[in-house]
Coordinates of C-alpha atoms in Angstrom, one line a residue:
M150 CA 27.0 -8.3 -44.5
A151 CA 27.0 -10.3 -47.4
L152 CA 27.2 -14.3 -46.4
C153 CA 29.4 -16.8 -47.7
H154 CA 28.7 -20.9 -47.1
L155 CA 31.2 -23.6 -47.0
R156 CA 31.3 -27.4 -46.6
V157 CA 33.5 -28.5 -45.1
S158 CA 63.3 -14.2 -43.1
P159 CA 60.1 -13.3 -41.0
N160 CA 60.6 -9.9 -42.0
T161 CA 57.6 -8.5 -44.2
T162 CA 59.1 -6.3 -47.0
L163 CA 56.8 -3.0 -47.5
L164 CA 57.1 -1.0 -50.7
T165 CA 54.9 1.3 -51.9
N166 CA 55.2 3.8 -55.2
F167 CA 53.6 6.4 -53.0
T168 CA 55.3 9.3 -50.8
P169 CA 56.0 8.8 -47.9
K170 CA 56.9 4.9 -48.0
P171 CA 55.5 2.7 -45.1
K172 CA 57.8 1.8 -42.7
L173 CA 58.3 -1.5 -41.3
H174 CA 57.4 -2.4 -37.9
H175 CA 58.4 -5.6 -36.2
N176 CA 55.7 -6.4 -33.8
R177 CA 52.9 -8.7 -34.1
L178 CA 51.6 -8.0 -37.3
A179 CA 53.0 -6.9 -41.1
S180 CA 52.2 -3.3 -40.3
F181 CA 51.3 -0.8 -43.7
S182 CA 51.5 3.0 -43.3
L183 CA 48.0 4.1 -45.5
P184 CA 49.8 6.4 -48.4
H185 CA 49.0 10.5 -47.7
S186 CA 45.6 11.1 -49.0
S187 CA 45.0 14.4 -50.9
S188 CA 42.6 15.4 -48.2
S189 CA 42.1 14.5 -45.0
T190 CA 38.3 14.0 -44.8
T191 CA 38.8 11.5 -47.0
T192 CA 40.7 9.1 -44.5
T193 CA 37.8 10.3 -41.9
A194 CA 35.3 8.9 -44.3
M195 CA 37.1 5.7 -45.0
A196 CA 37.2 5.1 -41.1
S197 CA 33.0 5.9 -40.8
T198 CA 32.1 4.0 -43.9
A199 CA 31.9 0.2 -44.8
Q200 CA 34.5 -0.5 -47.3
K201 CA 33.1 -2.6 -49.9
V202 CA 35.0 -5.8 -50.6
L203 CA 34.8 -8.3 -53.2
V204 CA 36.6 -11.7 -52.5
P205 CA 36.2 -14.1 -56.1
I206 CA 36.1 -17.8 -55.4
A207 CA 36.2 -20.6 -58.1
D208 CA 36.6 -24.5 -57.9
G209 CA 39.6 -25.2 -56.6
T210 CA 40.3 -22.0 -54.8
E211 CA 41.9 -22.4 -51.0
P212 CA 39.6 -22.7 -48.2
M213 CA 41.8 -21.2 -45.8
E214 CA 43.4 -18.5 -47.7
A215 CA 39.4 -17.3 -49.0
V216 CA 37.8 -17.8 -45.3
I217 CA 40.8 -16.2 -43.2
T218 CA 40.5 -13.0 -45.5
I219 CA 36.9 -13.0 -45.3
D220 CA 36.8 -13.2 -41.6
V221 CA 39.5 -10.5 -41.2
L222 CA 38.0 -8.4 -43.4
R223 CA 34.4 -8.7 -41.6
R224 CA 36.2 -8.4 -38.5
S225 CA 37.1 -4.6 -39.0
G226 CA 33.2 -3.9 -40.3
A227 CA 34.0 -4.1 -44.1
D228 CA 31.4 -5.3 -46.3
V229 CA 32.4 -8.6 -47.9
T230 CA 30.9 -9.9 -50.8
V231 CA 32.1 -13.6 -52.0
A232 CA 31.3 -13.8 -55.9
S233 CA 31.6 -17.2 -57.7
A234 CA 33.9 -17.2 -61.4
S235 CA 31.2 -19.5 -62.5
N236 CA 27.8 -20.0 -63.6
R237 CA 26.7 -21.4 -60.2
L238 CA 27.4 -20.1 -57.1
S239 CA 28.1 -23.6 -55.0
V240 CA 32.0 -23.8 -55.8
Q241 CA 34.0 -26.7 -54.8
A242 CA 37.0 -25.8 -53.0
L243 CA 40.2 -27.2 -52.3
H244 CA 40.3 -30.1 -49.2
G245 CA 36.8 -31.2 -49.8
V246 CA 35.7 -27.8 -48.8
K247 CA 32.4 -26.5 -50.7
I248 CA 31.4 -23.0 -50.9
L249 CA 28.3 -21.4 -51.5
A250 CA 28.9 -17.9 -52.9
D251 CA 26.6 -14.7 -52.4
A252 CA 26.9 -13.9 -56.2
S253 CA 28.1 -14.6 -59.3
V254 CA 30.7 -11.9 -60.8
S255 CA 28.8 -11.5 -63.7
D256 CA 25.7 -10.4 -61.3
I257 CA 28.1 -7.7 -59.7
A258 CA 30.5 -7.1 -62.5
A259 CA 29.0 -3.6 -62.6
T260 CA 29.5 -2.7 -58.8
A261 CA 32.3 -0.6 -57.6
F262 CA 34.5 -2.3 -54.4
D263 CA 37.0 0.1 -52.5
L264 CA 39.2 -3.7 -52.6
V265 CA 39.4 -6.7 -54.6
A266 CA 41.3 -9.6 -52.7
L267 CA 41.8 -12.9 -54.9
P268 CA 42.7 -15.8 -53.0
G269 CA 45.1 -18.5 -54.6
G270 CA 44.9 -22.5 -54.9
V271 CA 45.3 -24.5 -58.2
P272 CA 43.2 -24.7 -60.3
G273 CA 41.2 -21.8 -58.6
V274 CA 43.4 -19.3 -59.9
D275 CA 43.3 -20.5 -63.8
N276 CA 39.7 -20.6 -63.3
L277 CA 39.4 -16.5 -61.6
R278 CA 41.7 -15.7 -64.5
D279 CA 39.7 -17.0 -67.3
C280 CA 36.8 -15.4 -66.3
G281 CA 36.3 -12.9 -68.3
D282 CA 33.7 -11.0 -66.2
L283 CA 36.3 -10.9 -63.2
E284 CA 39.2 -9.6 -65.4
G285 CA 37.0 -6.5 -66.7
L286 CA 35.9 -5.9 -63.2
V287 CA 39.3 -6.0 -61.9
K288 CA 40.8 -4.1 -64.9
K289 CA 38.5 -1.2 -64.7
H290 CA 38.8 -1.4 -60.7
V291 CA 42.7 -0.9 -61.0
E292 CA 42.0 1.9 -63.7
D293 CA 39.7 3.8 -61.2
G294 CA 42.6 4.0 -58.8
R295 CA 41.2 1.5 -56.2
L296 CA 43.1 -0.9 -53.8
Y297 CA 43.6 -4.7 -55.4
A298 CA 45.1 -7.5 -54.1
A299 CA 46.0 -11.1 -54.1
V300 CA 47.5 -14.5 -52.4
C301 CA 49.6 -17.6 -53.2
A302 CA 49.5 -18.4 -56.8
A303 CA 47.1 -15.4 -57.5
P304 CA 49.4 -12.9 -58.1
A305 CA 51.3 -15.0 -61.0
V306 CA 48.8 -16.8 -62.4
V307 CA 45.6 -13.6 -62.3
L308 CA 47.3 -10.7 -61.6
G309 CA 50.5 -11.0 -64.0
P310 CA 48.8 -12.0 -67.3
W311 CA 46.2 -9.5 -66.5
G312 CA 48.8 -6.9 -66.9
L313 CA 48.0 -5.6 -63.3
L314 CA 51.5 -6.2 -62.1
N315 CA 53.5 -4.1 -64.5
G316 CA 56.5 -2.1 -62.7
L317 CA 55.7 -3.2 -59.3
K318 CA 56.9 -5.4 -56.7
A319 CA 55.1 -8.3 -56.0
T320 CA 55.5 -11.9 -54.3
C321 CA 53.7 -15.2 -54.5
Y322 CA 53.7 -18.6 -53.6
P323 CA 57.3 -20.2 -53.7
S324 CA 56.8 -22.3 -56.6
F325 CA 55.3 -19.7 -58.8
M326 CA 58.1 -17.3 -58.3
E327 CA 59.9 -17.5 -61.8
Q328 CA 56.2 -17.2 -63.1
L329 CA 55.7 -14.2 -61.6
A330 CA 59.4 -12.6 -62.1
S331 CA 58.0 -12.9 -65.9
Y332 CA 55.6 -10.2 -65.1
T333 CA 57.2 -7.8 -62.6
T334 CA 60.0 -7.5 -60.2
S335 CA 59.5 -10.7 -57.7
V336 CA 60.3 -10.4 -54.1
E337 CA 60.3 -13.1 -51.4
S338 CA 58.2 -10.9 -48.6
R339 CA 55.5 -12.7 -46.6
V340 CA 53.4 -9.8 -47.4
Q341 CA 54.3 -7.0 -50.3
L342 CA 52.6 -3.6 -50.7
D343 CA 53.8 -1.6 -54.1
G344 CA 51.2 0.8 -55.0
R345 CA 47.4 -0.1 -54.5
V346 CA 48.2 -3.7 -55.0
V347 CA 49.3 -5.7 -52.0
T348 CA 50.0 -9.5 -52.7
S349 CA 50.8 -12.1 -50.1
R350 CA 52.8 -16.0 -50.1
A351 CA 50.4 -18.7 -49.2
P352 CA 47.6 -19.8 -46.7
G353 CA 50.3 -19.6 -43.5
T354 CA 50.7 -16.1 -44.5
T355 CA 47.1 -15.3 -45.2
M356 CA 46.3 -13.6 -41.4
E357 CA 49.0 -11.1 -42.0
F358 CA 47.7 -10.4 -45.4
G359 CA 44.1 -9.5 -44.2
V360 CA 45.5 -7.6 -41.4
A361 CA 47.4 -5.6 -44.1
L362 CA 44.3 -5.1 -46.0
V363 CA 42.2 -3.6 -43.1
E364 CA 45.0 -1.2 -42.0
Q365 CA 45.0 -0.3 -46.0
L366 CA 41.3 0.1 -45.9
Y367 CA 41.0 1.4 -42.4
G368 CA 44.5 2.7 -41.1
K369 CA 46.8 1.3 -38.5
E370 CA 44.9 1.7 -35.3
K371 CA 41.7 -0.2 -37.1
A372 CA 44.4 -2.9 -37.9
D373 CA 45.8 -2.9 -34.2
E374 CA 42.3 -3.3 -33.0
V375 CA 41.5 -6.2 -35.2
A376 CA 44.6 -8.3 -35.2
G377 CA 44.7 -7.8 -31.2
P378 CA 42.0 -10.7 -30.7
L379 CA 43.4 -12.6 -33.3
V380 CA 46.4 -13.9 -30.9
M381 CA 48.9 -13.4 -34.1
R382 CA 52.8 -14.4 -33.0
S383 CA 55.4 -11.8 -33.6
N384 CA 58.0 -14.6 -34.9
H385 CA 56.4 -15.1 -38.6
G386 CA 58.2 -17.4 -40.6
D387 CA 59.9 -19.1 -37.5
E388 CA 59.5 -22.7 -36.6
Y389 CA 56.4 -23.4 -34.2
T390 CA 57.1 -24.3 -30.8
F391 CA 54.7 -25.4 -28.2
L392 CA 54.9 -26.9 -24.5
E393 CA 54.3 -30.6 -24.0
L394 CA 53.5 -31.8 -20.1
N395 CA 53.3 -35.9 -19.3
P396 CA 54.2 -36.6 -22.7
V397 CA 52.8 -40.2 -24.2
Q398 CA 52.7 -41.8 -27.7
W399 CA 49.6 -41.0 -29.4
T400 CA 48.6 -44.2 -31.1
F401 CA 45.8 -44.6 -33.8
D402 CA 43.8 -46.8 -36.5
S403 CA 45.5 -45.5 -39.7
P404 CA 44.2 -43.1 -41.0
P405 CA 43.5 -41.6 -37.8
K406 CA 39.7 -40.3 -37.6
I407 CA 39.0 -37.1 -35.8
L408 CA 35.7 -35.5 -35.1
V409 CA 35.3 -31.8 -35.6
P410 CA 32.2 -30.4 -34.3
I411 CA 30.7 -27.1 -35.6
A412 CA 28.1 -25.2 -34.5
D413 CA 26.2 -21.4 -34.8
G414 CA 28.7 -19.3 -33.3
T415 CA 31.7 -21.3 -34.4
E416 CA 34.6 -19.7 -35.7
E417 CA 35.1 -20.3 -39.1
M418 CA 39.1 -19.3 -39.2
E419 CA 39.8 -21.8 -36.8
A420 CA 37.3 -24.4 -38.1
V421 CA 38.7 -24.1 -41.8
I422 CA 42.2 -24.6 -40.7
I423 CA 41.9 -27.1 -38.5
I424 CA 39.9 -29.2 -41.0
D425 CA 42.1 -28.2 -44.0
I426 CA 45.6 -28.8 -42.4
L427 CA 44.4 -32.4 -41.2
R428 CA 42.7 -33.3 -44.2
R429 CA 46.5 -32.3 -45.6
A430 CA 48.0 -34.8 -43.6
K431 CA 45.4 -37.6 -44.8
A432 CA 43.3 -38.0 -41.6
N433 CA 40.1 -38.5 -42.0
V434 CA 38.0 -35.7 -40.7
V435 CA 34.4 -35.9 -39.7
V436 CA 32.9 -32.2 -39.5
A437 CA 29.6 -32.8 -37.6
S438 CA 26.8 -30.5 -36.9
V439 CA 25.7 -29.8 -33.1
E440 CA 22.5 -28.2 -34.2
D441 CA 19.5 -30.0 -35.7
K442 CA 20.5 -29.2 -39.5
L443 CA 23.7 -29.5 -41.3
E444 CA 24.2 -25.9 -42.0
I445 CA 25.3 -23.4 -39.4
V446 CA 25.8 -19.7 -39.7
A447 CA 29.6 -19.0 -38.0
S448 CA 30.8 -16.5 -36.0
R449 CA 31.8 -13.5 -38.9
K450 CA 28.3 -14.7 -40.9
V451 CA 30.3 -17.4 -43.2
K452 CA 27.8 -20.2 -43.3
L453 CA 29.2 -23.8 -43.1
E454 CA 27.8 -27.1 -43.8
A455 CA 28.8 -30.1 -41.8
D456 CA 29.4 -33.9 -43.4
I457 CA 26.9 -35.3 -40.6
L458 CA 25.1 -34.6 -38.0
L459 CA 26.4 -35.2 -34.2
D460 CA 23.7 -37.5 -33.6
E461 CA 25.0 -40.0 -36.6
A462 CA 28.5 -39.0 -35.9
A463 CA 28.2 -40.0 -32.4
K464 CA 27.7 -43.9 -33.4
L465 CA 31.1 -43.7 -34.2
S466 CA 34.5 -43.8 -32.3
Y467 CA 37.3 -41.3 -32.9
D468 CA 41.1 -41.2 -32.4
L469 CA 40.5 -37.4 -31.6
I470 CA 38.1 -34.9 -31.0
V471 CA 38.6 -31.5 -31.3
L472 CA 36.5 -28.3 -30.9
P473 CA 37.2 -25.1 -32.7
G474 CA 36.1 -22.1 -30.8
G475 CA 33.9 -18.7 -31.3
L476 CA 32.0 -17.5 -28.4
G477 CA 28.4 -18.8 -29.4
G478 CA 29.9 -22.1 -30.8
A479 CA 31.6 -23.0 -27.6
Q480 CA 28.4 -22.4 -25.6
A481 CA 26.1 -24.7 -28.1
F482 CA 29.0 -27.0 -27.3
A483 CA 28.7 -27.1 -23.8
K484 CA 24.8 -27.5 -23.9
S485 CA 25.2 -31.1 -26.0
E486 CA 24.5 -33.7 -23.6
T487 CA 25.7 -36.0 -26.8
L488 CA 28.9 -33.8 -27.4
V489 CA 30.1 -33.7 -23.9
S490 CA 29.1 -37.8 -23.3
L491 CA 31.6 -38.3 -26.4
L492 CA 34.1 -36.3 -24.8
K493 CA 34.0 -37.5 -21.1
N494 CA 34.0 -41.0 -23.0
Q495 CA 37.1 -40.0 -25.2
R496 CA 38.8 -39.3 -21.9
E497 CA 37.8 -42.2 -19.6
S498 CA 39.1 -44.5 -22.4
N499 CA 42.7 -42.3 -22.8
R500 CA 41.8 -41.1 -26.6
Y501 CA 42.8 -37.7 -27.5
Y502 CA 40.8 -34.6 -27.1
G503 CA 41.4 -30.8 -27.7
A504 CA 40.1 -27.3 -28.1
I505 CA 40.9 -24.1 -29.2
C506 CA 39.9 -20.2 -28.1
A507 CA 36.7 -20.2 -26.0
S508 CA 36.1 -23.9 -26.1
P509 CA 38.9 -25.2 -23.4
A510 CA 37.0 -22.5 -21.0
L511 CA 33.8 -22.7 -21.7
V512 CA 33.3 -26.4 -22.8
L513 CA 36.2 -28.5 -20.8
E514 CA 36.7 -26.9 -18.0
P515 CA 32.9 -26.5 -16.6
H516 CA 32.6 -30.3 -17.3
G517 CA 35.5 -31.6 -15.7
L518 CA 37.4 -32.2 -18.8
L519 CA 40.8 -30.4 -17.7
K520 CA 40.6 -31.6 -14.0
G521 CA 44.6 -32.8 -13.5
K522 CA 45.4 -31.3 -16.7
K523 CA 47.2 -28.1 -18.1
A524 CA 45.6 -26.0 -20.6
T525 CA 45.3 -22.6 -22.3
A526 CA 42.3 -20.5 -23.9
F527 CA 41.4 -17.3 -25.4
P528 CA 43.1 -14.7 -23.4
A529 CA 40.3 -12.9 -22.0
M530 CA 38.8 -16.4 -20.6
C531 CA 41.5 -17.8 -19.1
N532 CA 40.0 -16.3 -15.9
K533 CA 37.5 -19.1 -16.0
L534 CA 40.6 -22.0 -15.9
S535 CA 41.3 -23.4 -12.6
D536 CA 44.7 -23.7 -13.3
Q537 CA 46.0 -20.8 -14.8
S538 CA 49.9 -21.7 -14.7
E539 CA 50.1 -22.2 -18.6
V540 CA 47.8 -19.9 -20.1
E541 CA 50.6 -17.8 -22.0
N542 CA 51.3 -20.6 -24.0
R543 CA 50.2 -21.0 -27.6
V544 CA 49.4 -24.7 -27.6
V545 CA 49.9 -27.1 -24.5
V546 CA 49.9 -30.5 -24.7
D547 CA 49.1 -32.6 -21.6
G548 CA 49.0 -36.2 -22.1
N549 CA 45.9 -36.9 -24.1
L550 CA 44.7 -33.1 -24.1
I551 CA 46.2 -30.4 -26.5
T552 CA 44.4 -27.0 -26.1
S553 CA 45.4 -23.5 -28.0
R554 CA 44.5 -19.6 -27.9
G555 CA 43.0 -18.6 -30.6
P556 CA 42.4 -17.7 -34.4
G557 CA 46.5 -16.9 -34.8
T558 CA 47.6 -19.7 -32.7
S559 CA 45.0 -22.2 -35.4
I560 CA 47.8 -23.3 -37.4
E561 CA 50.2 -24.2 -34.9
F562 CA 47.3 -26.0 -33.1
A563 CA 46.3 -28.0 -36.4
L564 CA 50.5 -28.1 -37.2
V565 CA 50.9 -30.0 -33.5
I566 CA 48.0 -32.1 -33.7
V567 CA 49.9 -33.8 -36.7
E568 CA 52.8 -33.8 -34.9
K569 CA 51.5 -35.8 -32.4
L570 CA 49.7 -38.4 -34.9
F571 CA 52.6 -38.2 -37.6
G572 CA 55.8 -37.1 -36.3
R573 CA 57.4 -33.8 -36.3
K574 CA 59.0 -34.3 -39.5
L575 CA 55.6 -34.2 -41.6
A576 CA 54.2 -31.5 -39.6
L577 CA 57.0 -29.0 -40.5
E578 CA 56.5 -29.9 -44.2
L579 CA 53.4 -29.0 -44.0
A580 CA 54.2 -25.7 -42.3
K581 CA 56.4 -25.0 -45.3
T582 CA 54.4 -25.9 -47.9
I583 CA 51.8 -23.5 -46.5
V584 CA 54.7 -21.0 -45.8
F585 CA 53.7 -20.6 -42.2
T586 CA 57.3 -21.4 -41.6
S587 CA 60.4 -19.8 -44.0
P588 CA 60.5 -22.3 -47.0

């Protein structure tokens, strides 16, 4: 697989120009039915070969949208290439995230892909639109009848001006809907399929978008297989909820300093979602590598570059330490004497700490950091928790501890942290801004 490098109403309307039309399924994911192929062997071939996917990025790309799309598609077995729309591979994304692409768009301009998926973010979409090589590649791609997709501002700012939405229905980020309407029929779906184009609204709908793309490439069975371990919620668009026990007022210096460790095998969606949302809330987020180098290789082969090594980070104090998951990453965290010592000091001093996915079970539990606490974890690892009484909850806060389940609960996890630090008003504003909840 290609690698990329980073620093660090809820109903879905589905429309298509094909017959029969896809049916709407009210379940844990936005479900799409593949259009009938002229040959049954085509579907079989698609299911047995790695589909080639292009995810172009540019300065100002929204990192959640890029990373979630890449991660979900790679989970399906797709061969994802991340290409820079500039003349350099290093791209400055939003919220202080740097992405190193696999190639430049000019390098792969003659390559055929099964899917091109455009992330949003401003001014990232302007830079994608103004890339002549990308415009030529995508227009030929569409002329060849291949699948294409865009999220957030990209439908209105890129696909619309390129004339690739004519006669189709599409959705986009709420504040770009009027602009989108000048190019096509705009609809307020979280994910919209019409013909061979899939569009979606924002960071908070990107996981649904990614699963929908998997279904278009490989079929519903594969989409369900990918969606299950994501722990996606079924009530897309609703306000988030969480369980809080033994409530305490979280206090901090302003702005709160938050440590997010990363390691080889860290789940990149969880890390980037946490970093992105907390930085949107104006928290001071420090990303520290537990390895002996800043660069780590995450679980879906996305490369992340930390701000600092953990040994340096350990010289500072933090209001909150929060661990992303990922099997390999959690195992590395558990073996790090420095990190475990930081976490124990955090607990002993009544400061705040948290973990998601594999990390509650593989890091906090074996080191006694869940003693006397209620917690949750990735479903397949909940049997490792000594107290499993509240594991079915998506986010659990017990005093100064917060835990959560997996990639599909990461946004809720990050929003609850924002709520505990800054109040529910700001958390709900952010939830609407990223269209996690309906605007």
